[in-house]
Amino acid sequence: MAAPKSMTRVTVSTLQQMKSQGEKITMLTAYDFTMAALLDQAGVDVLLVGDSLAMVVQGQQTTIPVTLKEMIYHGRIVAEAAQRAMVVVDLPFPHGQLGVRKTLQVAARVMKKTLCHAVKLEGGAEQADTIRALVNAGIPVIAHVGLRPQSVHALGGYKVQRNADKLKEDATSAQAAGAFCVLMECVPQRFAKEISQLLDVPTIGIGAGPDCDGQVLVTHDLLGLTVGRIPKFVRQFADLASSIKQAAKEFQTAVNDGTFPNSGESFD
Ligand code: KIV
């Protein structure tokens, strides 16, 4: 059995140390208090308030519609719940792409209103100036490279990103600009391995193979709660959709046949 994790808050230095010691980093998405508290208690290192909430919570087709106000609302709730995990909030479209000044203002607002510990923004080389400005202002940044879901229309769909030179340039530029971590989505495992070895800062992969310094999944996918298409890179570690439907059916049966509530579940 793995040793219980210390309750000390996971920080940028913790993640850097984990990379140095070859210890894998775990990151999962969280959008609400209950789930965030459970994942935190389970010892997940980083909780990501991802803009994937547009898809899994709001039922949208892409991450594009979620607003800054909504991200702040969910970010605050997750930060409230997490005792140990680092909490990272995504800058939603288009707020991470508005240039240095505006993105800095938005990132500062997200940090202030949510009390999260870092932000994530999509892009690498073209975001270097923005990343540098945020880091200079004391805002820890994760750069999201490879498949950038906010650019899904420009990229022509949710496709594996196979331009090795671009990936390398994005990852190294993000590190040089001060990003404390690089998240790689949907890239061939060979490229992810090479970049993870090349960078000093930790890499977190999703659909990027086993050689990244850590792994992230959308929690709804991992728990078997996702309605619709499941990407190839997902492993469902539970089938909560079936458990939830079964519990709801049993509740209905018990209500209909009069066995719920019983006397122990009622007041004299
Ligand atoms: O928004 C999100 O959940 C993400 C993950 C897919 C990494 O960015």
XYZ file of N, CA and C and ligand atoms in Angstrom:
812
model
N 0.844 -1.205 0.000
C 0.000 0.000 0.000
C 0.876 1.252 0.000
N 0.480 2.260 -0.807
C 1.269 3.495 -0.858
C 1.169 4.234 0.477
N 2.282 4.887 0.858
C 2.286 5.648 2.120
C 1.313 6.809 1.993
N 0.608 7.158 3.113
C -0.309 8.300 3.021
C 0.457 9.573 2.671
N -0.173 10.438 1.870
C 0.530 11.641 1.446
C 0.459 12.696 2.529
N 1.511 13.523 2.587
C 1.530 14.587 3.583
C 0.405 15.572 3.276
N -0.114 16.229 4.331
C -1.220 17.174 4.120
C -0.705 18.551 3.717
N 0.627 18.684 3.578
C 1.194 19.971 3.166
C 0.716 20.300 1.759
N 0.391 21.557 1.538
C -0.126 21.999 0.231
C 0.867 21.701 -0.889
N 0.364 21.176 -1.976
C 1.196 20.950 -3.162
C 1.456 22.306 -3.816
N 2.714 22.597 -4.056
C 3.090 23.881 -4.663
C 3.893 23.621 -5.944
N 4.253 24.716 -6.568
C 5.123 24.662 -7.745
C 6.408 23.890 -7.404
N 6.975 24.152 -6.210
C 8.216 23.456 -5.823
C 7.975 21.969 -5.608
N 6.804 21.626 -5.047
C 6.518 20.190 -4.848
C 6.550 19.468 -6.187
N 5.912 20.075 -7.197
C 5.825 19.412 -8.509
C 7.210 19.313 -9.136
N 8.010 20.360 -8.966
C 9.374 20.348 -9.512
C 10.192 19.243 -8.852
N 10.003 19.127 -7.530
C 10.723 18.097 -6.768
C 10.268 16.700 -7.202
N 8.957 16.567 -7.456
C 8.440 15.261 -7.884
C 9.101 14.858 -9.201
N 9.235 15.839 -10.112
C 9.895 15.520 -11.382
C 11.342 15.072 -11.118
N 12.047 15.827 -10.275
C 13.460 15.494 -10.017
C 13.598 14.090 -9.438
N 12.603 13.707 -8.613
C 12.709 12.410 -7.941
C 12.035 11.286 -8.740
N 11.542 11.638 -9.943
C 10.918 10.610 -10.790
C 9.582 10.132 -10.248
N 8.937 10.986 -9.423
C 7.637 10.613 -8.852
C 6.551 11.198 -9.746
N 5.597 10.386 -10.176
C 4.578 10.860 -11.131
C 3.575 11.807 -10.462
N 3.148 12.781 -11.232
C 2.183 13.788 -10.757
C 0.796 13.401 -11.260
N -0.218 13.547 -10.394
C -1.590 13.270 -10.837
C -2.400 14.562 -10.827
N -3.159 14.740 -11.900
C -4.032 15.916 -12.017
C -5.398 15.425 -12.507
N -6.467 15.913 -11.896
C -7.821 15.591 -12.374
C -8.644 16.863 -12.406
N -9.643 16.882 -13.256
C -10.501 18.066 -13.303
C -11.491 18.019 -12.145
N -11.896 19.196 -11.671
C -12.930 19.303 -10.637
C -13.693 20.594 -10.899
N -14.986 20.537 -10.646
C -15.811 21.721 -10.919
C -16.714 22.072 -9.729
N -16.853 21.120 -8.769
C -17.763 21.376 -7.644
C -17.125 20.933 -6.327
N -17.755 21.344 -5.218
C -17.169 21.158 -3.888
C -17.022 19.684 -3.521
N -18.083 18.910 -3.715
C -18.061 17.507 -3.274
C -16.964 16.728 -3.993
N -16.956 16.844 -5.305
C -15.970 16.098 -6.094
C -14.556 16.580 -5.763
N -14.383 17.888 -5.638
C -13.051 18.426 -5.335
C -12.565 17.891 -3.986
N -13.458 17.862 -2.992
C -13.065 17.379 -1.667
C -12.684 15.897 -1.738
N -13.454 15.107 -2.482
C -13.161 13.669 -2.587
C -11.825 13.424 -3.288
N -11.590 14.134 -4.379
C -10.343 13.939 -5.129
C -9.149 14.402 -4.291
N -9.352 15.475 -3.552
C -8.306 15.998 -2.669
C -7.990 14.968 -1.583
N -9.046 14.412 -0.980
C -8.836 13.417 0.075
C -8.174 12.157 -0.477
N -8.411 11.881 -1.759
C -7.800 10.697 -2.393
C -6.319 10.936 -2.696
N -5.868 12.172 -2.534
C -4.435 12.455 -2.711
C -4.039 12.915 -4.099
N -5.018 13.310 -4.915
C -4.681 13.834 -6.245
C -3.875 15.129 -6.045
N -2.778 15.268 -6.794
C -1.857 16.383 -6.537
C -2.391 17.733 -7.012
N -3.044 17.726 -8.180
C -3.501 19.004 -8.760
C -4.951 18.862 -9.196
N -5.784 19.819 -8.795
C -7.173 19.857 -9.271
C -7.254 20.962 -10.314
N -7.705 20.570 -11.495
C -7.814 21.531 -12.597
C -9.278 21.898 -12.806
N -9.572 23.177 -12.616
C -10.909 23.663 -12.963
C -10.817 23.959 -14.463
N -11.023 22.906 -15.248
C -10.810 22.994 -16.692
C -11.997 23.651 -17.376
N -11.708 24.266 -18.525
C -12.834 24.814 -19.290
C -13.632 23.676 -19.935
N -13.170 22.419 -19.735
C -13.967 21.253 -20.133
C -15.302 21.259 -19.397
N -15.435 22.101 -18.395
C -16.727 22.178 -17.693
C -17.830 22.590 -18.662
N -17.454 23.305 -19.721
C -18.449 23.656 -20.748
C -19.086 22.388 -21.308
N -18.257 21.348 -21.498
C -18.750 20.127 -22.131
C -19.378 19.169 -21.112
N -18.681 18.916 -19.988
C -19.187 17.882 -19.078
C -20.228 18.393 -18.085
N -20.186 19.679 -17.764
C -21.171 20.217 -16.809
C -22.302 20.934 -17.552
N -21.932 21.685 -18.601
C -22.942 22.500 -19.281
C -23.512 21.838 -20.533
N -22.918 20.718 -20.951
C -23.449 19.989 -22.112
C -23.192 20.654 -23.453
N -22.165 21.511 -23.527
C -21.836 22.173 -24.794
C -20.998 21.238 -25.670
N -20.888 21.567 -26.946
C -20.129 20.735 -27.886
C -18.623 20.972 -27.798
N -18.228 22.174 -27.384
C -16.804 22.517 -27.281
C -16.587 23.274 -25.965
N -15.328 23.632 -25.705
C -15.023 24.389 -24.474
C -15.237 25.893 -24.669
N -15.530 26.288 -25.894
C -15.558 27.722 -26.221
C -16.631 28.543 -25.474
N -17.846 28.010 -25.276
C -18.879 28.893 -24.692
C -18.707 29.271 -23.217
N -17.937 28.525 -22.434
C -17.901 28.832 -20.993
C -17.333 30.239 -20.764
N -17.927 30.962 -19.815
C -17.537 32.355 -19.594
C -16.531 32.486 -18.447
N -15.910 33.641 -18.398
C -14.957 33.921 -17.320
C -15.674 33.892 -15.963
N -16.876 34.458 -15.941
C -17.642 34.504 -14.695
C -17.935 33.082 -14.191
N -18.277 32.200 -15.120
C -18.569 30.812 -14.737
C -17.307 30.109 -14.242
N -16.180 30.359 -14.909
C -14.916 29.743 -14.470
C -14.557 30.223 -13.065
N -14.791 31.498 -12.810
C -14.472 32.053 -11.487
C -15.383 31.438 -10.427
N -16.654 31.297 -10.772
C -17.617 30.701 -9.838
C -17.173 29.291 -9.425
N -16.843 28.459 -10.420
C -16.445 27.077 -10.125
C -15.049 27.028 -9.485
N -14.171 27.912 -9.932
C -12.812 27.945 -9.371
C -12.839 28.226 -7.877
N -13.694 29.152 -7.477
C -13.785 29.523 -6.057
C -14.267 28.340 -5.216
N -15.231 27.609 -5.758
C -15.790 26.458 -5.032
C -14.725 25.373 -4.853
N -13.989 25.105 -5.920
C -12.966 24.050 -5.856
C -11.838 24.464 -4.904
N -11.434 25.727 -4.975
C -10.359 26.199 -4.097
C -10.788 26.112 -2.633
N -12.066 26.312 -2.407
C -12.621 26.216 -1.054
C -12.501 24.778 -0.532
N -12.680 23.813 -1.431
C -12.726 22.402 -1.023
C -11.342 21.780 -0.847
N -10.363 22.260 -1.603
C -9.066 21.568 -1.635
C -8.183 21.965 -0.453
N -7.836 20.984 0.359
C -6.971 21.241 1.522
C -5.503 21.041 1.168
N -5.234 20.071 0.267
C -3.842 19.714 -0.043
C -3.472 19.994 -1.492
N -4.397 19.693 -2.394
C -4.071 19.790 -3.822
C -3.831 21.229 -4.248
N -2.962 21.376 -5.252
C -2.839 22.675 -5.915
C -4.077 22.841 -6.796
N -4.648 24.037 -6.808
C -5.828 24.289 -7.650
C -5.429 25.208 -8.806
N -5.719 24.740 -10.013
C -5.370 25.482 -11.231
C -6.662 25.804 -11.982
N -6.808 27.052 -12.401
C -8.014 27.443 -13.147
C -7.624 27.790 -14.587
N -8.392 27.236 -15.526
C -8.185 27.530 -16.950
C -8.628 28.946 -17.273
N -7.865 29.647 -18.105
C -8.353 30.924 -18.643
C -9.221 30.562 -19.845
N -10.527 30.877 -19.779
C -11.413 30.429 -20.857
C -11.257 31.274 -22.111
N -11.698 30.717 -23.236
C -11.659 31.439 -24.506
C -12.516 32.698 -24.409
N -12.059 33.848 -24.883
C -10.763 34.117 -25.499
C -9.787 34.776 -24.527
N -10.078 34.654 -23.214
C -9.351 35.487 -22.236
C -7.865 35.178 -22.116
N -7.451 33.994 -22.547
C -6.018 33.691 -22.511
C -5.308 34.155 -23.767
N -6.081 34.641 -24.724
C -5.499 35.003 -26.027
C -5.646 36.484 -26.338
N -5.830 37.292 -25.316
C -6.132 38.701 -25.576
C -4.903 39.598 -25.545
N -3.721 38.983 -25.576
C -2.504 39.798 -25.535
C -2.069 39.992 -24.089
N -0.868 40.534 -23.936
C -0.226 40.575 -22.619
C -1.068 41.314 -21.583
N -1.482 42.542 -21.914
C -2.109 43.393 -20.903
C -3.452 42.829 -20.421
N -4.289 42.497 -21.396
C -5.639 42.030 -21.021
C -5.586 40.664 -20.347
N -4.719 39.784 -20.848
C -4.635 38.449 -20.239
C -4.102 38.547 -18.810
N -3.164 39.462 -18.603
C -2.638 39.664 -17.244
C -3.758 40.131 -16.304
N -4.583 41.049 -16.798
C -5.696 41.539 -15.962
C -6.656 40.398 -15.615
N -6.945 39.565 -16.629
C -7.887 38.461 -16.399
C -7.293 37.443 -15.427
N -6.015 37.104 -15.631
C -5.374 36.106 -14.769
C -5.328 36.605 -13.321
N -5.048 37.894 -13.156
C -4.995 38.467 -11.804
C -6.384 38.395 -11.168
N -7.408 38.659 -11.967
C -8.788 38.601 -11.456
C -9.126 37.169 -11.028
N -8.712 36.207 -11.843
C -8.991 34.792 -11.526
C -8.298 34.405 -10.214
N -7.034 34.815 -10.063
C -6.303 34.481 -8.829
C -6.985 35.120 -7.608
N -7.380 36.373 -7.754
C -7.962 37.136 -6.640
C -9.343 36.615 -6.250
N -10.157 36.317 -7.249
C -11.550 35.941 -6.967
C -11.692 34.469 -6.577
N -10.825 33.602 -7.137
C -11.008 32.166 -6.856
C -10.106 31.690 -5.726
N -9.011 32.405 -5.491
C -7.972 31.977 -4.541
C -7.305 30.680 -5.001
N -7.272 30.478 -6.318
C -6.556 29.322 -6.863
C -5.051 29.585 -6.773
N -4.268 28.579 -7.148
C -2.815 28.691 -6.972
C -2.062 28.913 -8.281
N -2.748 28.727 -9.402
C -2.090 28.894 -10.707
C -3.176 28.968 -11.776
N -2.780 29.422 -12.953
C -3.714 29.416 -14.090
C -3.110 28.584 -15.211
N -3.983 28.133 -16.110
C -3.518 27.435 -17.308
C -4.009 28.207 -18.517
N -3.136 28.357 -19.500
C -3.594 28.969 -20.742
C -3.096 28.165 -21.927
N -3.842 28.230 -23.016
C -3.514 27.450 -24.204
C -2.508 28.199 -25.061
N -1.498 27.445 -25.549
C -0.505 28.026 -26.437
C 0.890 27.917 -25.860
N 1.887 28.033 -26.736
C 3.283 27.918 -26.321
C 4.087 29.102 -26.790
N 4.742 28.945 -27.959
C 5.655 29.990 -28.443
C 4.954 31.335 -28.600
N 3.732 31.310 -29.177
C 3.027 32.578 -29.427
C 2.526 33.219 -28.135
N 2.579 32.475 -27.034
C 2.119 33.005 -25.749
C 3.280 33.387 -24.837
N 4.501 33.321 -25.374
C 5.677 33.514 -24.497
C 5.642 34.864 -23.765
N 5.308 35.950 -24.480
C 5.297 37.266 -23.823
C 4.248 37.315 -22.714
N 3.095 36.705 -23.005
C 2.014 36.718 -22.009
C 2.417 35.884 -20.787
N 2.971 34.711 -21.042
C 3.396 33.851 -19.916
C 4.416 34.608 -19.052
N 5.370 35.258 -19.720
C 6.416 35.997 -18.993
C 5.797 37.093 -18.113
N 4.824 37.805 -18.657
C 4.197 38.907 -17.903
C 3.447 38.362 -16.685
N 2.746 37.248 -16.869
C 2.004 36.667 -15.741
C 2.973 36.195 -14.660
N 4.016 35.506 -15.103
C 4.998 34.980 -14.140
C 5.680 36.142 -13.411
N 5.996 37.222 -14.140
C 6.608 38.396 -13.499
C 5.672 39.020 -12.469
N 4.368 38.834 -12.693
C 3.397 39.394 -11.743
C 3.130 38.425 -10.591
N 3.835 37.301 -10.574
C 3.677 36.354 -9.465
C 2.587 35.325 -9.696
N 2.173 35.156 -10.946
C 1.109 34.192 -11.237
C 1.730 32.945 -11.876
N 1.689 31.801 -11.174
C 2.235 30.586 -11.772
C 1.373 30.136 -12.959
N 2.059 29.729 -14.045
C 1.349 29.417 -15.295
C 1.668 28.006 -15.785
N 0.616 27.300 -16.200
C 0.782 26.045 -16.949
C 0.452 26.377 -18.403
N 1.350 25.978 -19.318
C 1.095 26.185 -20.753
C 0.534 24.883 -21.340
N -0.567 25.014 -22.089
C -1.256 23.846 -22.674
C -0.905 23.806 -24.165
N -0.125 22.792 -24.567
C 0.320 22.706 -25.966
C -0.181 21.402 -26.597
N 0.113 21.240 -27.891
C -0.419 20.076 -28.616
C -1.819 20.411 -29.076
N -2.773 19.523 -28.830
C -4.165 19.843 -29.163
C -4.666 20.903 -28.194
N -5.060 22.050 -28.757
C -5.582 23.134 -27.928
C -7.078 23.225 -28.210
N -7.907 22.693 -27.290
C -9.341 22.586 -27.574
C -10.023 23.928 -27.899
N -9.486 25.041 -27.371
C -10.112 26.335 -27.690
C -9.903 26.708 -29.158
N -8.931 26.042 -29.817
C -8.672 26.310 -31.235
C -9.177 25.162 -32.107
N -10.137 24.400 -31.598
C -10.580 23.192 -32.309
C -11.007 23.486 -33.744
N -11.646 24.627 -33.967
C -12.122 24.931 -35.322
C -10.950 25.243 -36.246
N -9.974 25.949 -35.704
C -8.783 26.274 -36.513
C -7.956 25.019 -36.790
N -7.969 24.089 -35.845
C -7.166 22.870 -36.002
C -7.880 21.812 -36.848
N -9.154 22.060 -37.173
C -9.908 21.123 -38.009
C -10.415 19.910 -37.248
N -10.591 20.043 -35.941
C -11.167 18.943 -35.152
C -10.223 18.505 -34.040
N -10.701 17.548 -33.248
C -9.906 17.032 -32.120
C -8.948 15.967 -32.656
N -7.807 16.419 -33.181
C -6.880 15.506 -33.849
C -5.562 15.423 -33.102
N -4.887 14.273 -33.271
C -3.536 14.138 -32.716
C -2.635 15.162 -33.422
N -1.819 15.862 -32.652
C -0.944 16.914 -33.208
C 0.438 16.313 -33.481
N 0.788 16.233 -34.760
C 1.988 15.469 -35.144
C 3.149 16.332 -35.626
N 3.046 17.662 -35.440
C 4.148 18.525 -35.867
C 5.186 18.607 -34.727
N 6.183 17.744 -34.833
C 7.164 17.602 -33.740
C 7.919 18.906 -33.486
N 8.272 19.622 -34.571
C 9.046 20.858 -34.384
C 8.230 21.899 -33.634
N 6.948 21.997 -34.016
C 6.090 23.000 -33.358
C 5.919 22.654 -31.874
N 5.692 21.366 -31.624
C 5.508 20.937 -30.227
C 6.729 21.283 -29.385
N 7.879 20.983 -29.946
C 9.120 21.232 -29.209
C 9.303 22.736 -28.991
N 9.028 23.506 -30.033
C 9.186 24.953 -29.917
C 8.214 25.521 -28.877
N 6.968 25.038 -28.924
C 5.974 25.523 -27.964
C 6.392 25.201 -26.530
N 6.799 23.952 -26.320
C 7.137 23.517 -24.958
C 8.379 24.258 -24.443
N 9.394 24.384 -25.275
C 10.630 25.030 -24.791
C 10.415 26.537 -24.609
N 9.620 27.151 -25.496
C 9.358 28.591 -25.339
C 8.564 28.851 -24.066
N 7.599 27.975 -23.775
C 6.785 28.151 -22.562
C 7.668 28.047 -21.326
N 8.562 27.066 -21.344
C 9.485 26.920 -20.196
C 10.390 28.153 -20.084
N 10.936 28.602 -21.219
C 11.848 29.757 -21.188
C 11.121 31.001 -20.685
N 9.812 31.093 -20.966
C 9.046 32.270 -20.532
C 8.664 32.181 -19.053
N 8.873 31.015 -18.447
C 8.638 30.908 -17.003
C 7.501 29.988 -16.594
N 6.864 29.311 -17.567
C 5.801 28.370 -17.184
C 6.398 27.313 -16.259
N 5.664 26.972 -15.186
C 6.230 25.987 -14.239
C 5.882 24.562 -14.631
N 5.052 24.428 -15.690
C 4.604 23.102 -16.106
C 4.069 23.225 -17.525
N 4.252 22.171 -18.312
C 3.722 22.159 -19.675
C 2.782 20.973 -19.807
N 1.526 21.267 -20.190
C 0.541 20.201 -20.385
C 0.469 19.898 -21.886
N 0.614 18.613 -22.239
C 0.588 18.218 -23.653
C -0.635 17.358 -23.901
N -1.453 17.779 -24.866
C -2.681 17.022 -25.160
C -2.602 16.414 -26.558
N -2.948 15.138 -26.657
C -3.046 14.429 -27.939
C -1.800 14.590 -28.804
N -0.702 14.084 -28.306
C 0.527 14.109 -29.104
C 1.119 12.699 -29.085
N 1.820 12.322 -30.145
C 2.403 10.979 -30.164
C 3.332 10.770 -28.968
N 3.291 9.577 -28.400
C 4.024 9.343 -27.153
C 5.531 9.551 -27.307
N 6.033 9.293 -28.509
C 7.477 9.475 -28.775
C 7.885 10.946 -28.602
N 7.043 11.860 -29.112
C 7.352 13.292 -28.982
C 7.242 13.719 -27.508
N 6.205 13.210 -26.841
C 5.978 13.596 -25.441
C 7.148 13.138 -24.578
N 7.652 11.951 -24.887
C 8.800 11.431 -24.125
C 10.023 12.335 -24.319
N 10.276 12.667 -25.580
C 11.448 13.489 -25.899
C 11.359 14.857 -25.204
N 10.144 15.456 -25.268
C 9.965 16.789 -24.663
C 10.076 16.700 -23.139
N 9.551 15.653 -22.570
C 9.622 15.498 -21.102
C 11.066 15.361 -20.652
N 11.885 14.711 -21.473
C 13.308 14.560 -21.119
C 14.069 15.871 -21.332
N 13.591 16.627 -22.329
C 14.258 17.877 -22.686
C 14.009 18.991 -21.656
N 12.768 19.030 -21.136
C 12.390 20.138 -20.244
C 12.858 19.901 -18.815
N 13.154 21.003 -18.132
C 13.454 20.917 -16.702
C 12.161 20.924 -15.891
N 11.139 21.627 -16.423
C 9.867 21.699 -15.673
C 9.049 20.439 -15.976
N 8.122 20.086 -15.061
C 7.332 18.879 -15.293
C 6.376 19.003 -16.480
N 6.141 17.872 -17.131
C 5.124 17.802 -18.185
C 3.975 16.949 -17.662
N 2.756 17.323 -18.081
C 1.572 16.535 -17.723
C 0.932 16.157 -19.051
N 0.602 14.893 -19.210
C 0.055 14.439 -20.489
C -1.403 14.040 -20.409
N -2.079 14.252 -21.524
C -3.422 13.682 -21.711
C -3.438 13.223 -23.167
N -3.524 11.920 -23.353
C -3.377 11.386 -24.709
C -1.961 11.610 -25.216
N -0.979 11.524 -24.323
C 0.412 11.786 -24.701
C 1.333 10.645 -24.256
N 0.738 9.512 -23.924
C 1.553 8.349 -23.564
C 2.057 8.389 -22.134
N 2.800 7.328 -21.762
C 3.159 7.136 -20.347
C 4.416 7.857 -19.879
N 5.127 8.537 -20.776
C 6.447 9.049 -20.386
C 6.453 10.491 -19.903
N 5.278 11.110 -19.805
C 5.213 12.468 -19.246
C 5.479 12.360 -17.736
N 5.735 13.508 -17.113
C 6.013 13.486 -15.672
C 4.738 13.313 -14.853
N 3.600 13.511 -15.494
C 2.331 13.298 -14.813
C 1.234 13.075 -15.828
N 0.055 12.747 -15.325
C -1.092 12.483 -16.201
C -2.305 13.245 -15.702
N -3.131 13.678 -16.653
C -4.399 14.329 -16.306
C -5.521 13.661 -17.095
N -6.687 13.574 -16.454
C -7.894 13.140 -17.161
C -9.050 14.021 -16.712
N -10.058 14.075 -17.554
C -11.320 14.717 -17.163
C -12.013 13.716 -16.222
N -12.331 14.161 -15.019
C -12.834 13.248 -13.984
C -14.097 12.509 -14.429
N -14.975 13.190 -15.147
C -16.196 12.524 -15.609
C -15.864 11.329 -16.511
N -14.800 11.453 -17.311
C -14.375 10.342 -18.183
C -13.863 9.179 -17.334
N -13.007 9.500 -16.385
C -12.388 8.473 -15.531
C -13.428 7.707 -14.712
N -14.490 8.413 -14.307
C -15.506 7.785 -13.456
C -16.612 7.097 -14.259
N -16.517 7.170 -15.587
C -17.566 6.546 -16.395
C -18.865 7.326 -16.334
N -18.761 8.654 -16.260
C -19.960 9.498 -16.185
C -20.236 10.220 -17.496
N -19.313 10.060 -18.448
C -19.426 10.849 -19.674
C -20.495 10.293 -20.598
N -21.327 11.202 -21.068
C -22.363 10.829 -22.020
C -21.741 11.067 -23.407
N -21.842 10.085 -24.293
C -21.327 10.293 -25.660
C -19.932 9.722 -25.858
N -19.239 10.293 -26.844
C -17.963 9.739 -27.303
C -16.861 9.836 -26.226
N -16.159 8.712 -26.046
C -15.047 8.693 -25.084
C -13.750 8.641 -25.903
N -12.839 9.590 -25.701
C -11.582 9.547 -26.462
C -10.779 8.271 -26.188
N -9.975 7.859 -27.179
C -9.154 6.635 -27.089
C -8.238 6.632 -25.863
N -7.756 7.830 -25.469
C -6.764 7.872 -24.396
C -7.360 7.742 -22.995
N -8.705 7.666 -22.913
C -9.342 7.603 -21.588
C -9.382 6.173 -21.084
N -9.078 5.982 -19.817
C -9.417 4.710 -19.182
C -10.515 4.998 -18.153
N -11.599 4.210 -18.225
C -12.681 4.393 -17.254
C -12.351 3.532 -16.037
N -12.045 4.197 -14.919
C -11.664 3.459 -13.709
C -12.897 3.089 -12.875
N -14.062 3.549 -13.285
C -15.303 3.207 -12.575
C -16.444 3.334 -13.579
N -17.599 2.774 -13.196
C -18.785 2.902 -14.060
C -19.896 3.532 -13.226
N -19.685 4.792 -12.865
C -20.648 5.459 -11.979
C -21.975 5.723 -12.670
N -21.976 5.832 -13.996
C -23.244 6.078 -14.695
C -24.212 4.935 -14.382
N -23.723 3.699 -14.444
C -24.602 2.549 -14.164
C -25.042 2.563 -12.708
N -24.101 2.869 -11.791
C -24.459 2.874 -10.360
C -25.520 3.940 -10.077
N -25.374 5.099 -10.704
C -26.333 6.189 -10.463
C -27.708 5.807 -10.996
N -27.733 5.248 -12.212
C -29.036 4.883 -12.800
C -29.698 3.784 -11.967
N -28.882 2.818 -11.495
C -29.415 1.722 -10.680
C -30.003 2.269 -9.377
N -29.277 3.175 -8.709
C -29.762 3.750 -7.448
C -31.056 4.523 -7.682
N -31.130 5.266 -8.784
C -32.339 6.048 -9.074
C -33.527 5.119 -9.341
N -33.254 3.990 -10.009
C -34.345 3.028 -10.281
C -34.835 2.406 -8.975
N -33.867 2.043 -8.091
C -34.251 1.422 -6.815
C -35.041 2.403 -5.952
N -34.677 3.662 -6.001
C -35.414 4.708 -5.268
C -36.856 4.760 -5.776
N -37.008 4.757 -7.094
C -38.352 4.849 -7.675
C -39.197 3.638 -7.290
N -38.579 2.437 -7.337
C -39.314 1.225 -6.972
C -39.771 1.310 -5.521
N -38.846 1.738 -4.637
C -39.164 1.801 -3.205
C -40.257 2.831 -2.922
N -40.221 3.942 -3.659
C -41.269 4.961 -3.468
C -42.596 4.404 -3.972
N -42.553 3.785 -5.145
C -43.793 3.290 -5.757
C -44.430 2.164 -4.957
N -43.579 1.267 -4.362
C -44.198 0.160 -3.610
C -44.375 0.508 -2.128
N -44.075 1.734 -1.751
C -44.364 2.206 -0.395
C -43.336 1.775 0.641
N -42.200 1.192 0.239
C -41.190 0.769 1.229
C -40.200 1.873 1.585
N -40.240 2.977 0.888
C -39.438 4.143 1.264
C -40.344 5.352 1.388
N -40.273 6.121 2.465
C -39.450 5.878 3.656
C -40.122 4.903 4.617
N -39.320 4.154 5.408
C -39.898 3.272 6.436
C -39.976 4.035 7.757
N -40.354 3.349 8.826
C -40.574 4.074 10.084
C -39.252 4.658 10.613
N -38.142 3.944 10.407
C -36.839 4.447 10.865
C -36.398 5.684 10.102
N -36.977 5.890 8.964
C -36.610 7.052 8.138
C -37.649 8.166 8.262
N -38.560 8.008 9.237
C -39.627 9.002 9.435
C -39.587 9.500 10.880
N -40.239 10.619 11.168
C -40.301 11.176 12.523
C -41.606 10.767 13.197
N -41.516 10.479 14.542
C -42.742 10.188 15.295
C -43.580 11.446 15.322
O -10.229 21.730 -19.668
C -9.699 20.661 -19.369
O -10.272 19.790 -18.718
C -8.346 20.424 -19.844
C -7.843 19.025 -19.761
C -8.320 18.278 -20.933
C -6.390 18.978 -19.650
O -7.698 21.309 -20.312
